[in-house]
Coordinates of C-alpha atoms and ligand atoms in Angstrom, one line a residue:
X21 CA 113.8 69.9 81.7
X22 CA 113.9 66.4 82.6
X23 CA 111.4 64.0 84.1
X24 CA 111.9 60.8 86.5
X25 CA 110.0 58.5 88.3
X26 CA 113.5 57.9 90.3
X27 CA 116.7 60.0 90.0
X28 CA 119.5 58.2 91.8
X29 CA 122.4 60.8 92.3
X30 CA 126.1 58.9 92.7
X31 CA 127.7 55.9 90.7
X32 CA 128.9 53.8 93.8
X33 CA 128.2 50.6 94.6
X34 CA 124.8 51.5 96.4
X35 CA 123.6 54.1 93.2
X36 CA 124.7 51.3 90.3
X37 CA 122.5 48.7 93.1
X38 CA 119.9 50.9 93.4
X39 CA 119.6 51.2 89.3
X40 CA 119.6 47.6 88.9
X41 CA 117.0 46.6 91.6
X42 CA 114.5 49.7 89.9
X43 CA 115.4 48.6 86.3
X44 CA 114.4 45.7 86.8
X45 CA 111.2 46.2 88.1
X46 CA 110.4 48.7 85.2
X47 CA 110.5 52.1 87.1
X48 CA 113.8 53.6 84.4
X49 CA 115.2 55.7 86.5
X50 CA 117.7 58.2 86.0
X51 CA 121.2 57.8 87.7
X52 CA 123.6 60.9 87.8
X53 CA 127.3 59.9 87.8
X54 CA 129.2 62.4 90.2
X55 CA 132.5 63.5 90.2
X56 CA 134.5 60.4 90.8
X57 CA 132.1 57.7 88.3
X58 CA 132.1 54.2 90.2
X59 CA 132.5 56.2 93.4
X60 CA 135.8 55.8 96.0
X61 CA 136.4 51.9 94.8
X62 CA 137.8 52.8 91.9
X63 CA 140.5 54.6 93.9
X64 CA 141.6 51.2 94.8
X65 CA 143.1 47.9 93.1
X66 CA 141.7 45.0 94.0
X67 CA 138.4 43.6 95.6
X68 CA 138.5 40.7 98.1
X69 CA 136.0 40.6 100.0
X70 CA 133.0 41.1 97.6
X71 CA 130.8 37.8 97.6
X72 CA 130.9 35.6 94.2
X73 CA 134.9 36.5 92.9
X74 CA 136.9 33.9 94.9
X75 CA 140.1 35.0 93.5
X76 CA 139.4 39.5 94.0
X77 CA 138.5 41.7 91.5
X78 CA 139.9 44.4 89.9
X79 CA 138.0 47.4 91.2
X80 CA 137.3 49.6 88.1
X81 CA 135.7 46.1 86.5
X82 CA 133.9 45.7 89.4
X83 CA 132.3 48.8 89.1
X84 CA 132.0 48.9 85.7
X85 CA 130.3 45.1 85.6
X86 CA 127.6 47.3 88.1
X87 CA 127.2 50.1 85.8
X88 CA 126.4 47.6 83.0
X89 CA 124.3 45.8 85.1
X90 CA 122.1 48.8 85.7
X91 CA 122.2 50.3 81.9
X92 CA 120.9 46.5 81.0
X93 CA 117.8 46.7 82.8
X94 CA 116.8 50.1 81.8
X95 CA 118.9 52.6 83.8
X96 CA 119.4 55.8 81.9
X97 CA 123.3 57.1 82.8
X98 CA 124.2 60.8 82.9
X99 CA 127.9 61.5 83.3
X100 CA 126.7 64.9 85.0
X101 CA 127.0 66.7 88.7
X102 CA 124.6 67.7 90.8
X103 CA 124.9 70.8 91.6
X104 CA 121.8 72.4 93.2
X105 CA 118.2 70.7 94.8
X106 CA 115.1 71.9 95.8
X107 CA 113.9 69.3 98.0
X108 CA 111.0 72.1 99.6
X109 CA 108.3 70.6 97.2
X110 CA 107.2 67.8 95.3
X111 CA 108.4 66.8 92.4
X112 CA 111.6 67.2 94.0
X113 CA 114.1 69.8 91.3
X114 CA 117.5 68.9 90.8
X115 CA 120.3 70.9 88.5
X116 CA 123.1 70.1 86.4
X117 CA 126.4 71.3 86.0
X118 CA 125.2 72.5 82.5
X119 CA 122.3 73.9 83.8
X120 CA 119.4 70.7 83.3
X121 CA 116.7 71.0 85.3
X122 CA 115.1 67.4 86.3
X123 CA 112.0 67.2 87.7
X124 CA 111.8 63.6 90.4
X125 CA 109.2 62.1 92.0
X126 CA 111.4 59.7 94.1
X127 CA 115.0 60.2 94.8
X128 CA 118.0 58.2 96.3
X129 CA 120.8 60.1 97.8
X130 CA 123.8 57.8 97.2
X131 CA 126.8 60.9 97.0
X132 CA 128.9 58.7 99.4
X133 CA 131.7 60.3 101.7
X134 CA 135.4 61.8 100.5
X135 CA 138.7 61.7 102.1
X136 CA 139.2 64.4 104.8
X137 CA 142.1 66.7 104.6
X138 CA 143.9 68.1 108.2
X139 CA 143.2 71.8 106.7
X140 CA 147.1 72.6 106.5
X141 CA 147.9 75.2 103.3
X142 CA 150.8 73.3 102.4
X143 CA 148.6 69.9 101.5
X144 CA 146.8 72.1 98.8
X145 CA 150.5 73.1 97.8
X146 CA 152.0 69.5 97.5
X147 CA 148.7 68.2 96.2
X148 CA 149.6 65.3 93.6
X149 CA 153.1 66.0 94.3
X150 CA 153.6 63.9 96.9
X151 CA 150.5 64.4 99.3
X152 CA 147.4 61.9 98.7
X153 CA 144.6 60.4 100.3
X154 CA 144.7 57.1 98.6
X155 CA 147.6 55.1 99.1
X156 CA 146.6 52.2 97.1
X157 CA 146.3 54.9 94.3
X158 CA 149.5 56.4 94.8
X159 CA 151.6 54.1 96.9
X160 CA 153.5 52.7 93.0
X161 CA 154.9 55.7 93.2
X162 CA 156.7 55.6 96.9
X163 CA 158.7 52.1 95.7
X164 CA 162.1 52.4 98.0
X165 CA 160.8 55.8 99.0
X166 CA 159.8 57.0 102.9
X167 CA 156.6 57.7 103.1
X168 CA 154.2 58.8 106.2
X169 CA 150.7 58.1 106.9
X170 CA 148.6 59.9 109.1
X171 CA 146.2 58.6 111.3
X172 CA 145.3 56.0 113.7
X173 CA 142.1 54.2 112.5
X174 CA 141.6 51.1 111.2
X175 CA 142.4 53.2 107.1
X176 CA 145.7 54.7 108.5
X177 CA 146.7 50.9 109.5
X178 CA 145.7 49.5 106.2
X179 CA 147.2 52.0 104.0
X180 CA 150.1 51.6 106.3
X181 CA 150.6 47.5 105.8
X182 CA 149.9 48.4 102.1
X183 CA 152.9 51.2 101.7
X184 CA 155.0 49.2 103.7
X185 CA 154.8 46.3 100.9
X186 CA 156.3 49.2 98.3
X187 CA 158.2 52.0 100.6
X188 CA 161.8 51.4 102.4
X189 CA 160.1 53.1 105.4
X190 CA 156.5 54.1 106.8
X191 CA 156.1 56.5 109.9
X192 CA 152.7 56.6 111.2
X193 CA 151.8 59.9 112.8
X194 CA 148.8 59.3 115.4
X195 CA 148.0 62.3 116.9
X196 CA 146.9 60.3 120.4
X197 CA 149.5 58.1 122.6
X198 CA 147.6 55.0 121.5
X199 CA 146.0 53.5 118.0
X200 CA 142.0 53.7 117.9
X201 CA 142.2 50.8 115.0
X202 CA 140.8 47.3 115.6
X203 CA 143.0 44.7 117.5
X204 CA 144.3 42.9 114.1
X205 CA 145.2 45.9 112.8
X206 CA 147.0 47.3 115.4
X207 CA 149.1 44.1 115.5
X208 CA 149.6 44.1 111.6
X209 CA 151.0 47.7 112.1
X210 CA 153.1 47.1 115.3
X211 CA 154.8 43.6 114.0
X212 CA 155.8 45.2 110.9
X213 CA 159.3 46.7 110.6
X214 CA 159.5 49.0 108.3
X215 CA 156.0 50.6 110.1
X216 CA 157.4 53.1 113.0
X217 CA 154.2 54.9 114.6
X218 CA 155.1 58.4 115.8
X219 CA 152.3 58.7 119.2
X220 CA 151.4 61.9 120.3
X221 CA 152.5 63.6 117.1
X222 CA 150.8 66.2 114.9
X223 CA 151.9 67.7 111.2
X224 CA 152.6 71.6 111.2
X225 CA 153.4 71.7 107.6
X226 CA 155.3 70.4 104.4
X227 CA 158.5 71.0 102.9
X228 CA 160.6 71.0 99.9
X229 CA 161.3 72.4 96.7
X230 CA 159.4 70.7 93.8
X231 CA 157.6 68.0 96.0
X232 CA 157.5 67.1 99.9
X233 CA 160.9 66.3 100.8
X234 CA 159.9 66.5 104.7
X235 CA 156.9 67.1 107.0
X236 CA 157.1 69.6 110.5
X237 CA 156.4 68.0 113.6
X238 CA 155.3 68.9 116.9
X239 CA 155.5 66.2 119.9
X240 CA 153.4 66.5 122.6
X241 CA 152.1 69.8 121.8
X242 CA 151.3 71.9 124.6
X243 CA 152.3 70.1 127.0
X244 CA 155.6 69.5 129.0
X245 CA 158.1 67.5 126.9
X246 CA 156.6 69.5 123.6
X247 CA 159.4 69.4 120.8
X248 CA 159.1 70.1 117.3
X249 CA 161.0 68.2 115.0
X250 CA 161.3 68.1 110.6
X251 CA 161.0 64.1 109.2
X252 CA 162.2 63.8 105.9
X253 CA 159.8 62.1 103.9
X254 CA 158.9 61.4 100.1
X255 CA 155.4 61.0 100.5
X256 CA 152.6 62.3 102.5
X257 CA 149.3 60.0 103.3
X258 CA 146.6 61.3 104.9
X259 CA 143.9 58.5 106.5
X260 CA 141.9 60.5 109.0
X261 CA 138.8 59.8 108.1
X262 CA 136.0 60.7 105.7
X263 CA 132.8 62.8 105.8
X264 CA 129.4 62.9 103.8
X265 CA 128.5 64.3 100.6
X266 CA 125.3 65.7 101.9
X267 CA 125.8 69.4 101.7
X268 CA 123.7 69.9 99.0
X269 CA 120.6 68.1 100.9
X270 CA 121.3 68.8 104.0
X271 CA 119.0 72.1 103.9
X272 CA 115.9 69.7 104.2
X273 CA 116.9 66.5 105.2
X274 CA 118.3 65.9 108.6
X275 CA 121.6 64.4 109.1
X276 CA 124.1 64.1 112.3
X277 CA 126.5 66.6 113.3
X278 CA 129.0 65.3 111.2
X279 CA 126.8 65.2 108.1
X280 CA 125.8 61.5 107.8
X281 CA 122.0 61.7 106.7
X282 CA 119.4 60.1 109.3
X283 CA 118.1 57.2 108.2
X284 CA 114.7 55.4 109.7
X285 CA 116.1 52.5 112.0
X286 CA 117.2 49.6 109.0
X287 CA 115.6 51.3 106.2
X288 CA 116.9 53.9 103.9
X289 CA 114.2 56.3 104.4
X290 CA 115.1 60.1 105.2
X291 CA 112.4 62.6 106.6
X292 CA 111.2 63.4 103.2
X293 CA 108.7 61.4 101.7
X294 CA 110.2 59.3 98.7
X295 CA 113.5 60.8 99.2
X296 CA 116.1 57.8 100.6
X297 CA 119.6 57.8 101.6
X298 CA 122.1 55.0 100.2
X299 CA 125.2 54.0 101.3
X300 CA 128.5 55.7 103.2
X301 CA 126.2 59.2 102.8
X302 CA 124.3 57.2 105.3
X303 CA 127.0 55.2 107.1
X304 CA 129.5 56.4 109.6
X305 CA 130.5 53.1 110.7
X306 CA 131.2 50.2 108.2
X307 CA 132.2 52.1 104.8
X308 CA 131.9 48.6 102.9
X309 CA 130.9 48.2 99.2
X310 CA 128.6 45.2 99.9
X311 CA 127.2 46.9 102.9
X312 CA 126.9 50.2 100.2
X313 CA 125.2 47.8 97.6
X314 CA 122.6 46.5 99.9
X315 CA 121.2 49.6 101.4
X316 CA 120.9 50.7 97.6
X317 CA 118.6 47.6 96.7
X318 CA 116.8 48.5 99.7
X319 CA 116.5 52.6 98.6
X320 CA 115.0 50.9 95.2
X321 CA 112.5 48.2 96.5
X322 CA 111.2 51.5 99.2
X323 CA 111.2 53.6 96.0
X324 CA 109.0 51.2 93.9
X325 CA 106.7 50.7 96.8
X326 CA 106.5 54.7 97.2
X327 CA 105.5 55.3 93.8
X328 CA 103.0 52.4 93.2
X329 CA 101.4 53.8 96.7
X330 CA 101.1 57.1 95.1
X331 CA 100.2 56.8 91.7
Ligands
LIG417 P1 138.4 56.7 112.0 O1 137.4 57.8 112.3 O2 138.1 55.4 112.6 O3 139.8 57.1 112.4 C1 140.3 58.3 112.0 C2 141.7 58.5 112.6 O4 142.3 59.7 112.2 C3 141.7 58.5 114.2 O5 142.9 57.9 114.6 C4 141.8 60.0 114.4 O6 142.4 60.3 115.6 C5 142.6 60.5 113.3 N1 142.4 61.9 113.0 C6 141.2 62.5 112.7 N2 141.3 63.8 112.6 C7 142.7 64.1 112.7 C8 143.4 65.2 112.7 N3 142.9 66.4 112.4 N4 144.8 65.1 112.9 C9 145.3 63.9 113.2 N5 144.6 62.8 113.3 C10 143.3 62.8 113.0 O7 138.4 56.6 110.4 P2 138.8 55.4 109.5 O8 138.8 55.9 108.1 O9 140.1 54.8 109.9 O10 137.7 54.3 109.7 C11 136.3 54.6 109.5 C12 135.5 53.4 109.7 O11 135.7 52.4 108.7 C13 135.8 52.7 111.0 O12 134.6 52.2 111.6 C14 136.7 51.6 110.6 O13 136.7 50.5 111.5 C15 136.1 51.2 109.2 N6 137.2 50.6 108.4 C16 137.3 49.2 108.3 C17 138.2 48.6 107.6 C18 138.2 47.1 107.6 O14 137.5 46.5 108.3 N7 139.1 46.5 106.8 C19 139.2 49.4 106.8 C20 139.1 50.8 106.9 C21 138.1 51.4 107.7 P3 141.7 60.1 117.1 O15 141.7 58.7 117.4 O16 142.6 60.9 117.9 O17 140.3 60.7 116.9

């Protein structure tokens, strides 16, 4: 069994933040990994738009500058998953995968958010064999190819610009007649040629013998006009969205109805004393590193002031 004053769970931007600001003022905490280590950034290339690298930065040195950062002041890394929590009582209990029980006084709940999926059998099927959720991942592998992205948010038109710089052609399905993305996007997608958006259009399924060689269509479905349709396409993108990694919590702290944990106005305090939320766990709306990052310095200075109030 393990003791903490702070277990931080996830190895985003707002967990590697959140071990920095409590190393360095001497509380050692413990930070569990996660599945993905360095959290969805490292499912991209490069970083612009993170304050202090003028030219970008790759995004897997970015995150692993972070980690660094954290081990240097103290932070003790386990490449580990949660997999159970007893939040009932204090200490708060957390397990491993390999069965470690950790006991926590404090705890920051930085498990961020994954792609969502439309639920269709055939994406499992094709998985990695031409469906993804990360075209900045995958996209190398569409050069001269036709690919199609689903979705009509402000992802779906930036991983539709992005494929469009690789592919011969990109069809964007949006299931509604119009696009819900911001103004700039929307233009970005509409003045680019190889971009077609399909309105009103939903996927039935995939097709094709060793990889997606086409998606079913339905236009306008149930309504007058309806007509289903096959597209052949190389590669499937989906870019609906996201939701929260808060199952495991969400027995005792209280989150939307989609899942994103409650936070208390600006701060990162859940409903459970010493327990905080960091990051897009916590964040329906702006899903940005630097945005992730803060709210973990912020789950660590509330953490140090929780315990020193407690001892
Ligand atoms: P959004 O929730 O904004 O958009 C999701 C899109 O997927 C919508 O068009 C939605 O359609 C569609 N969709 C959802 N479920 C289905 C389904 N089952 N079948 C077909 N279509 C579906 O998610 P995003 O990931 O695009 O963006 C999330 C947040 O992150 C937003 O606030 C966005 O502005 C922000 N963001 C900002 C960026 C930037 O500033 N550079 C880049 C990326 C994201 P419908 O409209 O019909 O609901």
């Amino acid at each position: 069994m393990l003791q903490t004053k702070l277990l931080i769970i996830g190895s985003g931007p707002a967990g590697y933040t959140a071990g920095i600001y409590a190393g360095r003022a001497g509380i050692a905490p413990l930070l569990i990994e996660g599945i993905q280590p360095g959290g969805q950034l490292t499912t991209t290339t490069e970083v612009e738009n993170f304050p202090g690298f003028p030219e970008g930065i790759d995004a897997n040195e970015l995150m692993d500058n972070m980690r660094q950062q954290a081990e240097r002041f103290g932070t003790k890394i386990l490449n580990n998953i949660v997999t159970k929590a007893d939040l009932s009582v204090q200490p708060y209990r957390i397990w491993l995968d390999d069965g470690e029980e950790i006991h926590a006084k404090t705890v920051i709940i930085a498990t961020g958010a994954s792609a969502k999926y439309l639920g269709l059998q055939d994406e499992q099927k094709y998985m990695g064999q031409g469906v993804s959720a990360c075209a900045t991942c995958d996209g190398f592998f569409y050069r001269k190819k036709v690919v199609a992205v689903v979705g009509g948010g402000d992802t779906a038109c930036e991983e539709a610009s992005y494929l469009a710089g690789l592919a011969s052609k990109v069809y964007l399905i949006v299931r509604k007649p119009f696009l819900r993305a911001s103004q700039i996007m929307q233009e970005r997608v509409m003045n680019n040629e190889k971009i077609e958006i399909l309105f009103e259009t939903n996927t039935l399924g995939l097709y094709g013998e060793d990889g997606v060689e086409g998606a079913h269509l339905i236009y306008k479905k149930g309504e007058a006009g309806e007509r289903k349709y096959d597209l052949p396409i190389d590669g499937f993108f989906l870019a609906i969205g996201h939701h929260p990694n808060s199952e495991l919590f969400s027995s005792w702290i209280q989150t939307d109805e989609q899942g994103y944990i409650i936070t208390e106005g600006e701060t990162p305090r859940t409903n459970l004393p010493g327990v905080y939320a960091a990051g897009d766990v916590a964040d329906p709306h702006y899903r940005q590193a630097i945005i992730a990052a803060a709210s973990g310095a912020k789950a660590a200075m509330e953490s140090e002031k929780y315990l020193k109030d407690n001892e």
